[in-house]
Amino acid sequence: MANAKFTLKEIKMGDKRLEREFIELPKRLYKDNPYWVCPFDSSIKAVFDPTKNKLFADGEAVRWVAYNEDGACVGRVG
């Protein structure tokens, strides 16, 4: 794992494919955890939507998804 290489892709506004990867990753990671409660997709989207999140009046947010060498989505950062 020390020599593993990862690729970060920034999620730009309107990039539905990367946004879907960002939202679906925790569902895949925690699918077998009976204690995990999945948030609504719309709630996650609203956090990063400047028209719905008042905090964007004073700042901005950037999201990335991380891929391993095999092209599998393995992480996300916001």
Tab-separated table of N, CA, C and O in Angstrom:
chain	number	residue	atom	x	y	z
A	1	MET	N	0.815	-1.193	0.000
A	1	MET	CA	0.000	0.000	0.000
A	1	MET	C	0.858	1.255	0.000
A	1	MET	O	0.403	2.293	-0.430
A	2	ALA	N	2.080	1.171	0.468
A	2	ALA	CA	2.949	2.340	0.527
A	2	ALA	C	3.231	2.912	-0.858
A	2	ALA	O	3.440	4.101	-0.998
A	3	ASN	N	3.224	2.070	-1.881
A	3	ASN	CA	3.519	2.537	-3.236
A	3	ASN	C	2.259	2.708	-4.079
A	3	ASN	O	2.351	2.878	-5.283
A	4	ALA	N	1.085	2.649	-3.446
A	4	ALA	CA	-0.158	2.781	-4.198
A	4	ALA	C	-0.265	4.189	-4.776
A	4	ALA	O	0.142	5.158	-4.157
A	5	LYS	N	-0.820	4.269	-5.959
A	5	LYS	CA	-1.011	5.552	-6.623
A	5	LYS	C	-2.509	5.821	-6.739
A	5	LYS	O	-3.285	4.939	-7.063
A	6	PHE	N	-2.874	7.063	-6.458
A	6	PHE	CA	-4.266	7.469	-6.519
A	6	PHE	C	-4.395	8.690	-7.414
A	6	PHE	O	-3.467	9.475	-7.546
A	7	THR	N	-5.561	8.837	-8.005
A	7	THR	CA	-5.861	9.980	-8.850
A	7	THR	C	-7.041	10.717	-8.249
A	7	THR	O	-8.047	10.105	-7.903
A	8	LEU	N	-6.904	12.034	-8.108
A	8	LEU	CA	-8.004	12.870	-7.642
A	8	LEU	C	-8.635	13.561	-8.842
A	8	LEU	O	-7.937	14.091	-9.699
A	9	LYS	N	-9.974	13.558	-8.875
A	9	LYS	CA	-10.696	14.281	-9.917
A	9	LYS	C	-11.612	15.282	-9.231
A	9	LYS	O	-12.399	14.920	-8.366
A	10	GLU	N	-11.477	16.546	-9.624
A	10	GLU	CA	-12.330	17.587	-9.059
A	10	GLU	C	-13.719	17.501	-9.675
A	10	GLU	O	-13.868	17.309	-10.881
A	11	ILE	N	-14.722	17.658	-8.833
A	11	ILE	CA	-16.104	17.644	-9.309
A	11	ILE	C	-16.499	19.068	-9.667
A	11	ILE	O	-16.589	19.927	-8.794
A	12	LYS	N	-16.699	19.302	-10.927
A	12	LYS	CA	-17.130	20.618	-11.415
A	12	LYS	C	-18.660	20.661	-11.421
A	12	LYS	O	-19.322	19.627	-11.503
A	13	MET	N	-19.217	21.863	-11.336
A	13	MET	CA	-20.669	22.011	-11.388
A	13	MET	C	-21.201	21.368	-12.669
A	13	MET	O	-20.662	21.591	-13.755
A	14	GLY	N	-22.221	20.572	-12.517
A	14	GLY	CA	-22.853	19.943	-13.669
A	14	GLY	C	-22.268	18.600	-14.057
A	14	GLY	O	-22.796	17.943	-14.945
A	15	ASP	N	-21.188	18.156	-13.397
A	15	ASP	CA	-20.592	16.853	-13.719
A	15	ASP	C	-21.348	15.775	-12.948
A	15	ASP	O	-21.002	15.413	-11.830
A	16	LYS	N	-22.409	15.282	-13.550
A	16	LYS	CA	-23.313	14.334	-12.891
A	16	LYS	C	-22.633	13.003	-12.555
A	16	LYS	O	-22.927	12.399	-11.530
A	17	ARG	N	-21.735	12.547	-13.422
A	17	ARG	CA	-21.083	11.257	-13.187
A	17	ARG	C	-20.218	11.303	-11.934
A	17	ARG	O	-20.308	10.434	-11.064
A	18	LEU	N	-19.387	12.326	-11.790
A	18	LEU	CA	-18.523	12.425	-10.614
A	18	LEU	C	-19.334	12.733	-9.362
A	18	LEU	O	-19.027	12.226	-8.278
A	19	GLU	N	-20.384	13.532	-9.501
A	19	GLU	CA	-21.241	13.802	-8.351
A	19	GLU	C	-21.903	12.510	-7.862
A	19	GLU	O	-21.994	12.258	-6.664
A	20	ARG	N	-22.325	11.668	-8.780
A	20	ARG	CA	-22.945	10.381	-8.427
A	20	ARG	C	-21.927	9.509	-7.702
A	20	ARG	O	-22.250	8.862	-6.711
A	21	GLU	N	-20.686	9.477	-8.156
A	21	GLU	CA	-19.635	8.704	-7.485
A	21	GLU	C	-19.433	9.216	-6.059
A	21	GLU	O	-19.281	8.431	-5.134
A	22	PHE	N	-19.438	10.541	-5.889
A	22	PHE	CA	-19.262	11.162	-4.576
A	22	PHE	C	-20.373	10.717	-3.627
A	22	PHE	O	-20.130	10.400	-2.461
A	23	ILE	N	-21.589	10.678	-4.123
A	23	ILE	CA	-22.739	10.315	-3.298
A	23	ILE	C	-22.812	8.814	-3.036
A	23	ILE	O	-23.165	8.383	-1.935
A	24	GLU	N	-22.474	8.001	-4.011
A	24	GLU	CA	-22.630	6.546	-3.892
A	24	GLU	C	-21.517	5.856	-3.093
A	24	GLU	O	-21.733	4.766	-2.568
A	25	LEU	N	-20.341	6.461	-2.994
A	25	LEU	CA	-19.217	5.798	-2.319
A	25	LEU	C	-19.550	5.342	-0.896
A	25	LEU	O	-19.330	4.179	-0.560
A	26	PRO	N	-20.084	6.188	-0.025
A	26	PRO	CA	-20.378	5.716	1.335
A	26	PRO	C	-21.413	4.589	1.357
A	26	PRO	O	-21.351	3.707	2.219
A	27	LYS	N	-22.330	4.608	0.415
A	27	LYS	CA	-23.336	3.538	0.354
A	27	LYS	C	-22.664	2.193	0.114
A	27	LYS	O	-23.063	1.175	0.685
A	28	ARG	N	-21.655	2.210	-0.734
A	28	ARG	CA	-20.911	0.979	-1.027
A	28	ARG	C	-20.038	0.575	0.164
A	28	ARG	O	-19.990	-0.595	0.544
A	29	LEU	N	-19.380	1.559	0.776
A	29	LEU	CA	-18.472	1.260	1.885
A	29	LEU	C	-19.196	0.744	3.121
A	29	LEU	O	-18.696	-0.145	3.812
A	30	TYR	N	-20.348	1.306	3.418
A	30	TYR	CA	-21.046	0.992	4.665
A	30	TYR	C	-22.265	0.109	4.477
A	30	TYR	O	-23.053	-0.055	5.412
A	31	LYS	N	-22.435	-0.499	3.323
A	31	LYS	CA	-23.650	-1.260	3.023
A	31	LYS	C	-23.910	-2.392	4.014
A	31	LYS	O	-25.060	-2.737	4.273
A	32	ASP	N	-22.874	-2.967	4.592
A	32	ASP	CA	-23.052	-4.072	5.528
A	32	ASP	C	-23.041	-3.635	6.987
A	32	ASP	O	-23.111	-4.475	7.880
A	33	ASN	N	-22.961	-2.345	7.243
A	33	ASN	CA	-22.943	-1.830	8.608
A	33	ASN	C	-24.384	-1.525	9.031
A	33	ASN	O	-24.992	-0.579	8.544
A	34	PRO	N	-24.932	-2.311	9.959
A	34	PRO	CA	-26.325	-2.099	10.349
A	34	PRO	C	-26.550	-0.793	11.125
A	34	PRO	O	-27.690	-0.381	11.307
A	35	TYR	N	-25.491	-0.142	11.572
A	35	TYR	CA	-25.611	1.083	12.365
A	35	TYR	C	-25.501	2.360	11.525
A	35	TYR	O	-25.727	3.446	12.030
A	36	TRP	N	-25.145	2.204	10.260
A	36	TRP	CA	-24.988	3.370	9.409
A	36	TRP	C	-26.349	3.792	8.866
A	36	TRP	O	-27.121	2.986	8.358
A	37	VAL	N	-26.631	5.069	8.959
A	37	VAL	CA	-27.867	5.619	8.412
A	37	VAL	C	-27.490	6.474	7.207
A	37	VAL	O	-26.759	7.457	7.337
A	38	CYS	N	-27.982	6.085	6.069
A	38	CYS	CA	-27.658	6.780	4.821
A	38	CYS	C	-28.399	8.109	4.751
A	38	CYS	O	-29.626	8.146	4.871
A	39	PRO	N	-27.669	9.205	4.551
A	39	PRO	CA	-28.361	10.490	4.369
A	39	PRO	C	-29.049	10.531	3.003
A	39	PRO	O	-28.674	9.808	2.083
A	40	PHE	N	-30.044	11.369	2.894
A	40	PHE	CA	-30.721	11.542	1.603
A	40	PHE	C	-29.756	12.165	0.609
A	40	PHE	O	-28.982	13.058	0.956
A	41	ASP	N	-29.799	11.687	-0.636
A	41	ASP	CA	-28.953	12.254	-1.692
A	41	ASP	C	-29.183	13.754	-1.809
A	41	ASP	O	-28.240	14.528	-1.970
A	42	SER	N	-30.436	14.172	-1.720
A	42	SER	CA	-30.755	15.595	-1.858
A	42	SER	C	-30.120	16.424	-0.750
A	42	SER	O	-29.739	17.578	-0.973
A	43	SER	N	-29.960	15.852	0.438
A	43	SER	CA	-29.314	16.572	1.544
A	43	SER	C	-27.836	16.797	1.261
A	43	SER	O	-27.296	17.870	1.542
A	44	ILE	N	-27.186	15.787	0.707
A	44	ILE	CA	-25.763	15.913	0.375
A	44	ILE	C	-25.580	16.940	-0.739
A	44	ILE	O	-24.706	17.798	-0.671
A	45	LYS	N	-26.424	16.868	-1.752
A	45	LYS	CA	-26.334	17.819	-2.867
A	45	LYS	C	-26.558	19.246	-2.384
A	45	LYS	O	-25.887	20.177	-2.836
A	46	ALA	N	-27.495	19.437	-1.450
A	46	ALA	CA	-27.822	20.774	-0.957
A	46	ALA	C	-26.647	21.415	-0.228
A	46	ALA	O	-26.460	22.633	-0.289
A	47	VAL	N	-25.832	20.617	0.442
A	47	VAL	CA	-24.663	21.152	1.156
A	47	VAL	C	-23.714	21.852	0.184
A	47	VAL	O	-23.118	22.871	0.517
A	48	PHE	N	-23.595	21.334	-1.021
A	48	PHE	CA	-22.646	21.866	-1.999
A	48	PHE	C	-23.307	22.751	-3.056
A	48	PHE	O	-22.673	23.116	-4.040
A	49	ASP	N	-24.568	23.093	-2.852
A	49	ASP	CA	-25.305	23.930	-3.802
A	49	ASP	C	-25.354	25.365	-3.279
A	49	ASP	O	-25.990	25.639	-2.257
A	50	PRO	N	-24.684	26.296	-3.959
A	50	PRO	CA	-24.655	27.687	-3.488
A	50	PRO	C	-26.038	28.332	-3.378
A	50	PRO	O	-26.224	29.258	-2.604
A	51	THR	N	-27.003	27.861	-4.125
A	51	THR	CA	-28.346	28.440	-4.049
A	51	THR	C	-29.119	27.934	-2.834
A	51	THR	O	-30.125	28.529	-2.448
A	52	LYS	N	-28.659	26.833	-2.215
A	52	LYS	CA	-29.359	26.256	-1.064
A	52	LYS	C	-28.589	26.370	0.244
A	52	LYS	O	-29.167	26.239	1.316
A	53	ASN	N	-27.292	26.602	0.172
A	53	ASN	CA	-26.464	26.670	1.373
A	53	ASN	C	-25.998	28.110	1.573
A	53	ASN	O	-25.185	28.624	0.814
A	54	LYS	N	-26.498	28.752	2.617
A	54	LYS	CA	-26.193	30.163	2.878
A	54	LYS	C	-24.714	30.414	3.183
A	54	LYS	O	-24.236	31.531	3.078
A	55	LEU	N	-23.982	29.386	3.572
A	55	LEU	CA	-22.561	29.562	3.879
A	55	LEU	C	-21.739	29.938	2.650
A	55	LEU	O	-20.631	30.450	2.773
A	56	PHE	N	-22.274	29.711	1.460
A	56	PHE	CA	-21.558	30.087	0.245
A	56	PHE	C	-21.501	31.599	0.055
A	56	PHE	O	-20.775	32.091	-0.796
A	57	ALA	N	-22.255	32.348	0.835
A	57	ALA	CA	-22.188	33.806	0.761
A	57	ALA	C	-20.819	34.301	1.215
A	57	ALA	O	-20.354	35.346	0.773
A	58	ASP	N	-20.161	33.528	2.088
A	58	ASP	CA	-18.852	33.916	2.629
A	58	ASP	C	-17.730	32.965	2.237
A	58	ASP	O	-16.623	33.071	2.757
A	59	GLY	N	-17.991	32.013	1.376
A	59	GLY	CA	-16.934	31.061	1.030
A	59	GLY	C	-17.318	30.201	-0.155
A	59	GLY	O	-18.281	30.481	-0.860
A	60	GLU	N	-16.556	29.171	-0.339
A	60	GLU	CA	-16.793	28.242	-1.440
A	60	GLU	C	-16.372	26.848	-1.007
A	60	GLU	O	-15.744	26.678	0.036
A	61	ALA	N	-16.743	25.877	-1.798
A	61	ALA	CA	-16.383	24.490	-1.495
A	61	ALA	C	-15.915	23.811	-2.772
A	61	ALA	O	-16.368	24.139	-3.872
A	62	VAL	N	-15.011	22.887	-2.603
A	62	VAL	CA	-14.515	22.087	-3.712
A	62	VAL	C	-14.630	20.629	-3.295
A	62	VAL	O	-14.379	20.277	-2.145
A	63	ARG	N	-15.029	19.787	-4.234
A	63	ARG	CA	-15.130	18.340	-3.968
A	63	ARG	C	-14.242	17.577	-4.931
A	63	ARG	O	-14.058	17.979	-6.075
A	64	TRP	N	-13.694	16.480	-4.425
A	64	TRP	CA	-12.899	15.571	-5.246
A	64	TRP	C	-13.325	14.141	-4.962
A	64	TRP	O	-13.802	13.828	-3.872
A	65	VAL	N	-13.105	13.274	-5.934
A	65	VAL	CA	-13.214	11.835	-5.727
A	65	VAL	C	-11.849	11.241	-6.043
A	65	VAL	O	-11.125	11.733	-6.913
A	66	ALA	N	-11.480	10.206	-5.296
A	66	ALA	CA	-10.176	9.559	-5.462
A	66	ALA	C	-10.374	8.182	-6.083
A	66	ALA	O	-11.291	7.444	-5.712
A	67	TYR	N	-9.491	7.870	-7.022
A	67	TYR	CA	-9.532	6.576	-7.712
A	67	TYR	C	-8.208	5.855	-7.512
A	67	TYR	O	-7.150	6.485	-7.513
A	68	ASN	N	-8.276	4.535	-7.363
A	68	ASN	CA	-7.050	3.753	-7.260
A	68	ASN	C	-6.526	3.439	-8.663
A	68	ASN	O	-7.110	3.881	-9.665
A	69	GLU	N	-5.459	2.677	-8.712
A	69	GLU	CA	-4.833	2.361	-10.009
A	69	GLU	C	-5.745	1.557	-10.924
A	69	GLU	O	-5.583	1.571	-12.138
A	70	ASP	N	-6.723	0.836	-10.330
A	70	ASP	CA	-7.647	0.047	-11.121
A	70	ASP	C	-8.843	0.853	-11.614
A	70	ASP	O	-9.713	0.322	-12.303
A	71	GLY	N	-8.905	2.125	-11.241
A	71	GLY	CA	-9.996	2.975	-11.667
A	71	GLY	C	-11.227	2.919	-10.773
A	71	GLY	O	-12.262	3.489	-11.118
A	72	ALA	N	-11.114	2.259	-9.626
A	72	ALA	CA	-12.237	2.181	-8.695
A	72	ALA	C	-12.255	3.404	-7.785
A	72	ALA	O	-11.210	3.861	-7.321
A	73	CYS	N	-13.433	3.938	-7.533
A	73	CYS	CA	-13.584	5.065	-6.627
A	73	CYS	C	-13.358	4.562	-5.204
A	73	CYS	O	-14.032	3.646	-4.732
A	74	VAL	N	-12.364	5.154	-4.518
A	74	VAL	CA	-11.985	4.664	-3.190
A	74	VAL	C	-12.017	5.746	-2.110
A	74	VAL	O	-11.752	5.465	-0.940
A	75	GLY	N	-12.325	6.985	-2.481
A	75	GLY	CA	-12.361	8.038	-1.474
A	75	GLY	C	-13.011	9.298	-2.000
A	75	GLY	O	-13.212	9.446	-3.209
A	76	ARG	N	-13.347	10.161	-1.071
A	76	ARG	CA	-13.924	11.450	-1.452
A	76	ARG	C	-13.496	12.501	-0.445
A	76	ARG	O	-13.255	12.205	0.727
A	77	VAL	N	-13.380	13.734	-0.925
A	77	VAL	CA	-12.969	14.850	-0.096
A	77	VAL	C	-13.847	16.038	-0.467
A	77	VAL	O	-14.125	16.269	-1.643
A	78	GLY	N	-14.296	16.773	0.542
A	78	GLY	CA	-15.107	17.955	0.269
A	78	GLY	C	-14.666	19.091	1.161
A	78	GLY	O	-14.174	18.907	2.228
